């Protein structure tokens, strides 16, 4: 059976800038004693994504780029009752606290990592266990369907962590919930008609969306691999995005996106049923008669549609584990604890003046400080990172519980490019649109750096008059809805 890893096509061997967060499959641990010895202890591991100027190479489905890892000494005092993870804690069978013991090849997440060219090794600070064990052929689907698989890392993927929202548990009681999305722009597809095979754009949409909407998929020999949600533990969907191009103009005149899912309260629809339902909803919510994806798809091959490009982007949604939501963590710690969603917040900016724009108090994304002042955060944006997923085996029911996400790390905490879904590049985004998308992300990142350097919104230096990114992308009433 063919294999895959979401995010495997992502990233590149870049020069080292600031430190990164790196996911590595551990091969062996060399510890000199029963207590951490940072000068002597080291681990050998296999790089599973490009990082710190190193390229992750593969022999088929098996990663082969080996790296030596050494941990820097702690920068401050260590609590002897709860010391941080050290190199020796990566050994097979090792466990801390109530954690389950490591398997032979755990996947470790190393924070503040950089490649020390003089020593020829990766120098790291904080260590986290991303997955308790991993197979040799890391990207074979069945590796995640085995009973022994209880944890995994989707490394270097485009992801975001949503705000908490009010949901219900199995008994109908109110419960705080949270979603984490994994986007797959490397599997992006252009949606248009296929005259050679007598297929309309709608036919092509149904055909291309089908593998990504199904929770199960049986491969035929020689079929191209696609991400199968049941093996990765997520709820599948696709995002449709349309861009209107104007000849001689760098910036798209219009970008709009919408979320297409096959899930219903009663189960799962076929791809054809899901597209029909989606078209019905689009048409019902369209007051002008020509602003919905049913209209765009059905007219993309006409003269009217020649200036438009429709892209389809697969996406997975993971629910955050019940003990990993900000509310649950705060209750356990008996004090307010921010979740990983804080990593994906960026300020809104006024497109005309460049000043920080405070969200409306009625916005569900509005955040307040301890004095009740509204903080300048926008809705969650998309960045490259590592998503840790978990599941547990139910002995009584003889089956696994669904996969859920526990933590998310930014791959490059200090050099992150944040994208909105309407400027996220895909493998098929036209160059003219792609250039504008990258400019928007770069400008957004510059303003974020300025904001972080300032003590308050009022102290942010006035940016250049032109090119200030608008995080809404001009999408009043966009139907994009990751929750």
CSV table of C-alpha atoms in Angstrom, one decimal:
chain,number,residue,atom,x,y,z
A,1,UNK,CA,0.0,0.0,0.0
A,2,UNK,CA,1.3,3.5,-0.8
A,3,UNK,CA,2.3,5.8,2.0
A,4,UNK,CA,2.2,9.5,2.7
A,5,UNK,CA,3.0,12.1,5.3
A,6,UNK,CA,1.1,15.3,5.4
A,7,UNK,CA,3.7,18.1,5.1
A,8,UNK,CA,6.4,15.9,3.7
A,9,UNK,CA,6.5,18.1,0.6
A,10,UNK,CA,6.6,21.2,2.7
A,11,UNK,CA,9.7,23.2,3.7
A,12,UNK,CA,13.1,23.5,2.2
A,13,UNK,CA,16.7,23.2,3.2
A,14,UNK,CA,17.2,26.8,4.3
A,15,UNK,CA,20.1,28.5,5.9
A,16,UNK,CA,19.9,28.8,9.7
A,17,UNK,CA,18.4,32.0,11.0
A,18,UNK,CA,17.0,31.9,14.5
A,19,UNK,CA,16.4,28.7,16.4
A,20,UNK,CA,13.7,26.2,15.3
A,21,UNK,CA,11.5,23.5,16.7
A,22,UNK,CA,12.5,20.2,15.2
A,23,UNK,CA,10.8,16.7,15.1
A,24,UNK,CA,13.3,13.8,15.1
A,25,UNK,CA,12.8,10.0,15.2
A,26,UNK,CA,15.2,8.7,17.9
A,27,UNK,CA,17.5,5.8,16.9
A,28,UNK,CA,19.7,5.5,19.9
A,29,UNK,CA,20.5,7.3,23.2
A,30,UNK,CA,24.0,7.5,24.7
A,31,UNK,CA,23.8,8.5,28.4
A,32,UNK,CA,26.8,8.4,30.7
A,33,UNK,CA,25.0,7.9,34.0
A,34,UNK,CA,21.8,7.9,36.0
A,35,UNK,CA,21.6,11.7,36.0
A,36,UNK,CA,21.7,14.1,33.1
A,37,UNK,CA,25.2,14.9,31.9
A,38,UNK,CA,24.8,17.6,29.3
A,39,UNK,CA,28.5,17.5,28.3
A,40,UNK,CA,28.6,13.8,27.6
A,41,UNK,CA,25.0,12.7,26.8
A,42,UNK,CA,23.8,12.6,23.2
A,43,UNK,CA,21.2,10.9,21.0
A,44,UNK,CA,21.3,9.9,17.4
A,45,UNK,CA,18.1,10.4,15.4
A,46,UNK,CA,16.6,10.6,12.0
A,47,UNK,CA,15.4,13.9,10.6
A,48,UNK,CA,11.8,13.6,9.4
A,49,UNK,CA,11.4,17.1,7.9
A,50,UNK,CA,13.7,19.8,6.6
A,51,UNK,CA,15.1,22.0,9.4
A,52,UNK,CA,18.0,24.1,10.5
A,53,UNK,CA,19.6,24.1,7.0
A,54,UNK,CA,19.4,20.2,6.8
A,55,UNK,CA,17.5,18.3,4.2
A,56,UNK,CA,15.4,15.3,5.3
A,57,UNK,CA,16.1,12.5,2.8
A,58,UNK,CA,14.2,9.3,2.3
A,59,UNK,CA,14.7,5.8,1.0
A,60,UNK,CA,11.2,5.1,-0.2
A,61,UNK,CA,9.1,5.6,3.0
A,62,UNK,CA,12.0,5.4,5.4
A,63,UNK,CA,13.8,8.7,6.6
A,64,UNK,CA,17.6,8.3,6.3
A,65,UNK,CA,19.2,11.6,7.3
A,66,UNK,CA,20.8,11.0,10.6
A,67,UNK,CA,21.7,13.8,13.1
A,68,UNK,CA,23.5,13.9,16.4
A,69,UNK,CA,21.7,15.8,19.2
A,70,UNK,CA,23.1,17.3,22.3
A,71,UNK,CA,21.2,19.3,24.9
A,72,UNK,CA,22.4,22.6,26.3
A,73,UNK,CA,22.7,22.9,30.1
A,74,UNK,CA,19.6,24.5,31.8
A,75,UNK,CA,19.7,28.3,31.9
A,76,UNK,CA,18.3,28.5,35.4
A,77,UNK,CA,17.6,26.4,38.5
A,78,UNK,CA,15.9,23.0,38.0
A,79,UNK,CA,13.1,21.8,40.2
A,80,UNK,CA,14.4,18.4,41.5
A,81,UNK,CA,10.9,17.1,42.0
A,82,UNK,CA,9.9,17.8,38.4
A,83,UNK,CA,13.0,18.2,36.2
A,84,UNK,CA,12.6,18.9,32.5
A,85,UNK,CA,13.2,16.1,29.9
A,86,UNK,CA,16.8,15.4,29.3
A,87,UNK,CA,18.5,13.3,26.6
A,88,UNK,CA,18.5,10.2,28.8
A,89,UNK,CA,14.7,10.4,29.0
A,90,UNK,CA,14.5,9.5,25.3
A,91,UNK,CA,15.7,5.9,26.0
A,92,UNK,CA,13.5,2.9,25.2
A,93,UNK,CA,11.4,2.1,28.3
A,94,UNK,CA,12.0,5.5,29.9
A,95,UNK,CA,9.0,7.4,31.3
A,96,UNK,CA,8.5,10.5,33.5
A,97,UNK,CA,5.7,10.8,36.0
A,98,UNK,CA,2.5,9.1,34.9
A,99,UNK,CA,3.5,9.0,31.2
A,100,UNK,CA,3.6,5.7,29.3
A,101,UNK,CA,7.1,4.4,28.6
A,102,UNK,CA,8.9,5.1,25.3
A,103,UNK,CA,9.0,2.5,22.6
A,104,UNK,CA,12.1,1.8,20.6
A,105,UNK,CA,11.9,4.8,18.3
A,106,UNK,CA,10.0,7.7,19.9
A,107,UNK,CA,9.6,11.0,18.0
A,108,UNK,CA,11.0,13.9,20.1
A,109,UNK,CA,10.2,17.5,19.6
A,110,UNK,CA,13.3,19.7,20.3
A,111,UNK,CA,12.8,23.4,21.0
A,112,UNK,CA,15.3,26.2,20.4
A,113,UNK,CA,17.3,24.0,18.2
A,114,UNK,CA,20.1,25.1,15.8
A,115,UNK,CA,22.8,23.2,14.0
A,116,UNK,CA,26.3,23.7,15.5
A,117,UNK,CA,28.5,23.5,12.4
A,118,UNK,CA,31.7,23.5,14.5
A,119,UNK,CA,30.6,20.4,16.6
A,120,UNK,CA,28.6,18.9,13.7
A,121,UNK,CA,25.5,18.3,15.8
A,122,UNK,CA,22.1,19.7,16.6
A,123,UNK,CA,22.1,21.9,19.8
A,124,UNK,CA,18.8,21.9,21.6
A,125,UNK,CA,17.1,23.3,24.7
A,126,UNK,CA,13.7,22.0,25.7
A,127,UNK,CA,12.8,18.4,24.9
A,128,UNK,CA,9.2,17.0,24.5
A,129,UNK,CA,8.0,13.5,23.6
A,130,UNK,CA,5.9,13.9,20.5
A,131,UNK,CA,5.2,10.2,19.9
A,132,UNK,CA,6.0,7.2,22.1
A,133,UNK,CA,7.1,5.1,19.2
A,134,UNK,CA,7.2,5.1,15.4
A,135,UNK,CA,7.6,2.5,12.7
A,136,UNK,CA,10.7,2.2,10.4
A,137,UNK,CA,8.6,3.1,7.4
A,138,UNK,CA,7.2,6.2,8.9
A,139,UNK,CA,4.7,7.1,6.2
A,140,UNK,CA,2.9,3.8,5.6
A,141,UNK,CA,-0.9,4.2,6.3
A,142,UNK,CA,-1.2,1.0,8.4
A,143,UNK,CA,1.3,2.3,10.9
A,144,UNK,CA,-1.4,4.4,12.5
A,145,UNK,CA,-4.1,1.8,12.4
A,146,UNK,CA,-2.3,-0.8,14.6
A,147,UNK,CA,-3.5,-1.3,18.2
A,148,UNK,CA,-0.1,-0.3,19.5
A,149,UNK,CA,-0.2,3.2,17.8
A,150,UNK,CA,-1.3,5.6,20.5
A,151,UNK,CA,0.6,8.8,19.5
A,152,UNK,CA,2.0,10.4,16.4
A,153,UNK,CA,3.4,13.7,15.1
A,154,UNK,CA,2.3,15.4,11.9
A,155,UNK,CA,5.5,17.4,11.3
A,156,UNK,CA,6.0,20.7,9.5
A,157,UNK,CA,2.5,21.0,8.4
A,158,UNK,CA,0.4,24.1,7.8
A,159,UNK,CA,-1.8,24.4,10.8
A,160,UNK,CA,-3.8,26.6,13.1
A,161,UNK,CA,-5.4,26.2,16.6
A,162,UNK,CA,-8.8,27.7,17.0
A,163,UNK,CA,-10.3,29.5,20.0
A,164,UNK,CA,-12.3,27.4,22.4
A,165,UNK,CA,-16.0,27.2,21.8
A,166,UNK,CA,-19.1,25.9,23.7
A,167,UNK,CA,-19.9,22.3,22.8
A,168,UNK,CA,-21.4,19.3,24.5
A,169,UNK,CA,-20.2,16.0,25.8
A,170,UNK,CA,-21.7,12.6,25.0
A,171,UNK,CA,-24.3,13.1,27.7
A,172,UNK,CA,-25.4,16.5,26.4
A,173,UNK,CA,-23.6,18.5,29.1
A,174,UNK,CA,-21.9,21.8,28.3
A,175,UNK,CA,-18.2,21.3,27.5
A,176,UNK,CA,-15.5,23.6,26.2
A,177,UNK,CA,-14.1,22.3,22.9
A,178,UNK,CA,-11.4,23.3,20.5
A,179,UNK,CA,-10.2,22.4,17.0
A,180,UNK,CA,-6.9,22.2,15.3
A,181,UNK,CA,-6.7,22.2,11.5
A,182,UNK,CA,-4.0,20.6,9.3
A,183,UNK,CA,-4.0,22.1,5.8
A,184,UNK,CA,-2.5,20.3,2.8
A,185,UNK,CA,-1.7,22.9,0.2
A,186,UNK,CA,0.8,20.5,-1.4
A,187,UNK,CA,-2.2,18.4,-2.5
A,188,UNK,CA,-4.0,21.4,-4.0
A,189,UNK,CA,-6.0,20.9,-7.2
A,190,UNK,CA,-7.3,23.2,-9.9
A,191,UNK,CA,-11.0,22.8,-10.5
A,192,UNK,CA,-12.1,23.2,-14.1
A,193,UNK,CA,-13.8,21.2,-16.8
A,194,UNK,CA,-12.1,18.2,-18.6
A,195,UNK,CA,-13.5,18.3,-22.2
A,196,UNK,CA,-11.3,15.5,-23.4
A,197,UNK,CA,-13.1,13.1,-21.0
A,198,UNK,CA,-16.5,14.9,-21.4
A,199,UNK,CA,-16.5,16.1,-17.7
A,200,UNK,CA,-17.8,19.3,-16.4
A,201,UNK,CA,-16.1,21.3,-13.7
A,202,UNK,CA,-18.7,19.9,-11.2
A,203,UNK,CA,-17.8,16.4,-12.3
A,204,UNK,CA,-14.1,17.1,-11.8
A,205,UNK,CA,-14.9,18.7,-8.3
A,206,UNK,CA,-16.7,15.5,-7.2
A,207,UNK,CA,-14.0,13.3,-8.5
A,208,UNK,CA,-11.1,15.3,-7.0
A,209,UNK,CA,-12.8,15.8,-3.7
A,210,UNK,CA,-13.9,12.2,-3.1
A,211,UNK,CA,-10.6,10.8,-1.8
A,212,UNK,CA,-10.2,13.7,0.7
A,213,UNK,CA,-13.8,13.6,2.0
A,214,UNK,CA,-13.9,9.9,2.7
A,215,UNK,CA,-13.0,8.5,6.1
A,216,UNK,CA,-11.9,5.2,4.5
A,217,UNK,CA,-10.3,4.7,1.1
A,218,UNK,CA,-9.2,1.4,-0.6
A,219,UNK,CA,-6.3,1.9,-2.9
A,220,UNK,CA,-6.1,0.3,-6.3
A,221,UNK,CA,-2.6,-0.9,-7.5
A,222,UNK,CA,-0.6,2.0,-8.9
A,223,UNK,CA,-3.0,4.7,-7.5
A,224,UNK,CA,-1.4,7.9,-6.4
A,225,UNK,CA,-1.3,8.2,-2.6
A,226,UNK,CA,-3.6,10.7,-0.9
A,227,UNK,CA,-4.0,11.5,2.8
A,228,UNK,CA,-6.6,9.2,4.3
A,229,UNK,CA,-8.3,10.7,7.3
A,230,UNK,CA,-9.0,7.4,9.2
A,231,UNK,CA,-5.3,6.7,9.3
A,232,UNK,CA,-4.4,10.2,10.5
A,233,UNK,CA,-7.2,10.5,12.9
A,234,UNK,CA,-9.0,13.6,11.7
A,235,UNK,CA,-12.3,14.8,10.3
A,236,UNK,CA,-11.9,15.4,6.5
A,237,UNK,CA,-13.0,18.3,4.4
A,238,UNK,CA,-11.8,20.4,1.5
A,239,UNK,CA,-11.7,24.2,1.1
A,240,UNK,CA,-12.6,25.7,-2.2
A,241,UNK,CA,-10.9,29.0,-3.0
A,242,UNK,CA,-11.6,31.2,-6.0
A,243,UNK,CA,-9.3,34.1,-7.2
A,244,UNK,CA,-10.2,36.6,-9.9
A,245,UNK,CA,-7.2,37.6,-11.9
A,246,UNK,CA,-6.9,40.9,-13.8
A,247,UNK,CA,-4.5,41.2,-16.6
A,248,UNK,CA,-1.6,43.5,-15.8
A,249,UNK,CA,-2.5,43.7,-12.1
A,250,UNK,CA,-0.4,42.0,-9.5
A,251,UNK,CA,-3.1,41.7,-6.8
A,252,UNK,CA,-6.1,39.5,-7.4
A,253,UNK,CA,-9.3,41.5,-7.6
A,254,UNK,CA,-11.1,39.1,-5.4
A,255,UNK,CA,-10.3,36.0,-3.3
A,256,UNK,CA,-13.1,34.0,-1.6
A,257,UNK,CA,-13.1,30.6,0.2
A,258,UNK,CA,-15.7,28.1,1.4
A,259,UNK,CA,-15.6,24.9,3.4
A,260,UNK,CA,-17.0,21.7,2.0
A,261,UNK,CA,-17.5,18.6,4.2
A,262,UNK,CA,-19.2,15.3,3.9
A,263,UNK,CA,-20.1,15.0,7.6
A,264,UNK,CA,-23.6,15.2,8.8
A,265,UNK,CA,-25.2,14.5,12.2
A,266,UNK,CA,-26.4,11.1,10.8
A,267,UNK,CA,-23.1,10.0,9.3
A,268,UNK,CA,-21.2,10.7,6.1
A,269,UNK,CA,-22.4,11.7,2.6
A,270,UNK,CA,-20.9,10.5,-0.6
A,271,UNK,CA,-18.8,13.1,-2.5
A,272,UNK,CA,-21.6,13.7,-4.9
A,273,UNK,CA,-24.1,14.1,-2.1
A,274,UNK,CA,-21.7,16.5,-0.3
A,275,UNK,CA,-21.2,18.7,-3.4
A,276,UNK,CA,-25.0,18.8,-4.0
A,277,UNK,CA,-25.6,19.8,-0.4
A,278,UNK,CA,-22.8,22.4,-0.6
A,279,UNK,CA,-24.3,23.9,-3.8
A,280,UNK,CA,-27.7,24.1,-2.3
A,281,UNK,CA,-26.4,26.0,0.7
A,282,UNK,CA,-24.3,28.3,-1.5
A,283,UNK,CA,-27.3,29.2,-3.7
A,284,UNK,CA,-29.6,29.7,-0.7
A,285,UNK,CA,-27.2,32.1,1.0
A,286,UNK,CA,-26.5,34.1,-2.2
A,287,UNK,CA,-28.5,37.2,-2.4
A,288,UNK,CA,-27.0,38.6,-5.6
A,289,UNK,CA,-27.4,35.4,-7.7
A,290,UNK,CA,-23.8,35.2,-8.8
A,291,UNK,CA,-21.6,35.2,-5.7
A,292,UNK,CA,-21.6,31.6,-4.7
A,293,UNK,CA,-19.5,28.6,-5.6
A,294,UNK,CA,-22.3,26.8,-7.4
A,295,UNK,CA,-22.3,29.7,-9.9
A,296,UNK,CA,-18.5,29.9,-10.1
A,297,UNK,CA,-18.0,26.2,-10.7
A,298,UNK,CA,-20.8,25.9,-13.3
A,299,UNK,CA,-19.4,29.0,-15.2
A,300,UNK,CA,-15.7,28.5,-14.8
A,301,UNK,CA,-15.4,27.1,-18.4
A,302,UNK,CA,-17.3,29.9,-20.0
A,303,UNK,CA,-16.0,33.3,-21.3
A,304,UNK,CA,-17.2,34.8,-18.0
A,305,UNK,CA,-15.0,32.4,-16.0
A,306,UNK,CA,-11.8,32.8,-18.0
A,307,UNK,CA,-10.4,35.3,-15.4
A,308,UNK,CA,-11.1,33.1,-12.4
A,309,UNK,CA,-9.1,30.2,-10.9
A,310,UNK,CA,-10.7,27.7,-8.5
A,311,UNK,CA,-8.4,25.8,-6.2
A,312,UNK,CA,-9.3,22.9,-3.9
A,313,UNK,CA,-7.3,22.5,-0.7
A,314,UNK,CA,-7.7,19.3,1.5
A,315,UNK,CA,-7.9,19.9,5.3
A,316,UNK,CA,-8.1,17.8,8.4
A,317,UNK,CA,-9.7,18.9,11.6
A,318,UNK,CA,-8.7,17.4,15.0
A,319,UNK,CA,-10.5,18.0,18.2
A,320,UNK,CA,-8.3,19.0,21.1
A,321,UNK,CA,-8.2,16.3,23.7
A,322,UNK,CA,-10.4,16.9,26.8
A,323,UNK,CA,-7.4,17.4,29.1
A,324,UNK,CA,-5.6,19.7,26.6
A,325,UNK,CA,-8.0,22.6,26.1
A,326,UNK,CA,-7.1,25.9,27.8
A,327,UNK,CA,-10.0,25.5,30.2
A,328,UNK,CA,-9.0,22.0,31.3
A,329,UNK,CA,-5.4,23.1,31.7
A,330,UNK,CA,-6.4,26.1,33.7
A,331,UNK,CA,-8.6,24.0,36.0
A,332,UNK,CA,-5.8,21.5,36.6
A,333,UNK,CA,-3.2,24.2,37.3
A,334,UNK,CA,-5.8,26.2,39.4
A,335,UNK,CA,-4.8,29.3,37.5
A,336,UNK,CA,-5.4,30.8,34.0
A,337,UNK,CA,-3.4,28.9,31.4
A,338,UNK,CA,-3.2,30.0,27.8
A,339,UNK,CA,-3.3,27.2,25.2
A,340,UNK,CA,-1.4,26.8,21.9
A,341,UNK,CA,-3.8,29.1,20.1
A,342,UNK,CA,-1.8,32.0,21.5
A,343,UNK,CA,0.9,31.1,18.9
A,344,UNK,CA,-1.4,31.9,16.0
A,345,UNK,CA,-2.7,35.3,17.1
A,346,UNK,CA,-1.5,38.3,15.2
A,347,UNK,CA,-2.7,41.9,15.5
A,348,UNK,CA,-5.2,43.3,13.0
A,349,UNK,CA,-4.0,46.3,11.0
A,350,UNK,CA,-5.9,49.2,9.5
A,351,UNK,CA,-5.1,48.9,5.8
A,352,UNK,CA,-5.1,52.6,5.1
A,353,UNK,CA,-3.2,53.9,8.2
A,354,UNK,CA,-1.2,50.9,9.3
A,355,UNK,CA,-2.3,51.4,12.9
A,356,UNK,CA,-3.3,48.5,15.0
A,357,UNK,CA,-7.0,47.9,14.7
A,358,UNK,CA,-8.8,46.7,17.9
A,359,UNK,CA,-11.5,44.1,17.3
A,360,UNK,CA,-15.1,44.9,18.0
A,361,UNK,CA,-16.0,43.9,21.6
A,362,UNK,CA,-18.8,41.7,20.2
A,363,UNK,CA,-16.3,39.7,18.2
A,364,UNK,CA,-15.9,36.1,19.4
A,365,UNK,CA,-12.2,36.6,18.8
A,366,UNK,CA,-11.9,39.7,21.0
A,367,UNK,CA,-9.4,39.2,23.9
A,368,UNK,CA,-9.2,41.3,27.0
A,369,UNK,CA,-6.3,42.0,29.4
A,370,UNK,CA,-6.7,41.9,33.2
A,371,UNK,CA,-8.1,45.5,33.2
A,372,UNK,CA,-10.8,44.6,30.6
A,373,UNK,CA,-9.1,46.4,27.7
A,374,UNK,CA,-9.6,44.8,24.3
A,375,UNK,CA,-6.3,43.3,22.9
A,376,UNK,CA,-5.5,43.7,19.2
A,377,UNK,CA,-5.7,40.1,18.1
A,378,UNK,CA,-7.3,38.9,14.9
A,379,UNK,CA,-8.8,35.5,14.3
A,380,UNK,CA,-6.4,32.6,14.2
A,381,UNK,CA,-4.1,32.4,11.1
A,382,UNK,CA,-2.1,29.6,9.5
A,383,UNK,CA,1.5,28.8,10.1
A,384,UNK,CA,3.9,25.8,9.7
A,385,UNK,CA,4.2,23.6,12.8
A,386,UNK,CA,4.1,20.2,14.4
A,387,UNK,CA,0.8,18.7,15.5
A,388,UNK,CA,0.9,16.0,18.2
A,389,UNK,CA,-2.0,13.6,18.1
A,390,UNK,CA,-3.1,11.0,20.7
A,391,UNK,CA,-5.7,8.2,21.2
A,392,UNK,CA,-6.4,5.5,23.8
A,393,UNK,CA,-7.5,1.9,23.5
A,394,UNK,CA,-10.8,1.1,25.1
A,395,UNK,CA,-10.5,-2.3,26.7
A,396,UNK,CA,-14.2,-2.7,27.3
A,397,UNK,CA,-15.2,-1.8,23.7
A,398,UNK,CA,-12.2,-3.4,22.1
A,399,UNK,CA,-11.5,-0.4,20.0
A,400,UNK,CA,-9.6,2.9,19.8
A,401,UNK,CA,-11.1,6.2,20.8
A,402,UNK,CA,-10.8,8.8,18.0
A,403,UNK,CA,-7.5,10.5,17.6
A,404,UNK,CA,-7.3,14.0,19.2
A,405,UNK,CA,-4.7,16.7,19.2
A,406,UNK,CA,-2.8,17.5,22.4
A,407,UNK,CA,-0.1,20.1,21.5
A,408,UNK,CA,1.0,22.2,18.5
A,409,UNK,CA,4.4,23.7,18.1
A,410,UNK,CA,5.5,26.4,15.6
A,411,UNK,CA,8.3,25.1,13.5
A,412,UNK,CA,10.0,28.5,13.4
A,413,UNK,CA,8.7,30.5,16.4
A,414,UNK,CA,10.7,33.7,15.5
A,415,UNK,CA,10.6,33.5,11.8
A,416,UNK,CA,7.0,32.4,11.2
A,417,UNK,CA,5.1,33.5,8.1
A,418,UNK,CA,1.4,33.7,9.0
A,419,UNK,CA,-1.2,33.1,6.2
A,420,UNK,CA,-4.9,33.6,6.0
A,421,UNK,CA,-6.7,30.8,4.1
A,422,UNK,CA,-7.1,33.3,1.3
A,423,UNK,CA,-3.3,33.8,0.9
A,424,UNK,CA,-2.1,30.3,1.7
A,425,UNK,CA,0.0,29.2,-1.3
A,426,UNK,CA,-0.7,25.8,-2.9
A,427,UNK,CA,1.1,23.6,-5.4
A,428,UNK,CA,-1.1,24.9,-8.2
A,429,UNK,CA,-1.5,28.6,-7.3
A,430,UNK,CA,-0.8,30.7,-10.4
A,431,UNK,CA,2.5,32.7,-10.1
A,432,UNK,CA,0.9,36.1,-10.3
A,433,UNK,CA,-1.4,35.3,-7.4
A,434,UNK,CA,1.3,33.4,-5.5
A,435,UNK,CA,3.6,36.4,-5.5
A,436,UNK,CA,0.9,38.6,-4.0
A,437,UNK,CA,0.2,35.9,-1.4
A,438,UNK,CA,3.8,35.8,-0.3
A,439,UNK,CA,4.0,39.6,-0.2
A,440,UNK,CA,1.0,39.8,2.0
A,441,UNK,CA,2.4,37.2,4.5
A,442,UNK,CA,5.8,38.9,4.5
A,443,UNK,CA,4.3,42.3,5.3
A,444,UNK,CA,2.0,40.8,8.0
A,445,UNK,CA,5.1,39.3,9.6
A,446,UNK,CA,7.0,42.6,9.6
A,447,UNK,CA,4.1,44.3,11.4
A,448,UNK,CA,3.9,41.5,13.9
A,449,UNK,CA,7.6,41.9,14.7
A,450,UNK,CA,7.1,45.6,15.2
A,451,UNK,CA,4.1,44.9,17.5
A,452,UNK,CA,6.1,42.4,19.6
A,453,UNK,CA,8.9,44.9,20.0
A,454,UNK,CA,6.5,47.6,21.3
A,455,UNK,CA,5.2,47.8,24.8
A,456,UNK,CA,1.7,48.8,23.7
A,457,UNK,CA,-0.3,49.3,20.5
A,458,UNK,CA,0.2,53.1,20.7
A,459,UNK,CA,4.0,52.7,20.5
A,460,UNK,CA,4.0,50.8,17.2
A,461,UNK,CA,6.0,52.7,14.6
A,462,UNK,CA,4.0,54.0,11.7
A,463,UNK,CA,4.5,51.5,8.8
A,464,UNK,CA,5.0,52.4,5.2
A,465,UNK,CA,1.9,53.9,3.6
A,466,UNK,CA,1.6,51.1,1.0
A,467,UNK,CA,1.2,47.4,1.2
A,468,UNK,CA,-0.1,47.0,4.8
A,469,UNK,CA,-1.7,43.5,4.9
A,470,UNK,CA,-5.4,43.3,5.5
A,471,UNK,CA,-6.0,40.0,7.4
A,472,UNK,CA,-9.6,39.9,6.2
A,473,UNK,CA,-8.4,39.8,2.6
A,474,UNK,CA,-11.4,42.0,1.8
A,475,UNK,CA,-13.6,39.0,2.4
A,476,UNK,CA,-16.7,40.5,4.0
A,477,UNK,CA,-19.0,37.5,4.7
A,478,UNK,CA,-16.5,34.8,3.8
A,479,UNK,CA,-17.9,31.4,4.3
A,480,UNK,CA,-14.6,30.0,5.6
A,481,UNK,CA,-15.4,28.3,9.0
A,482,UNK,CA,-12.7,26.0,10.5
A,483,UNK,CA,-14.8,25.4,13.6
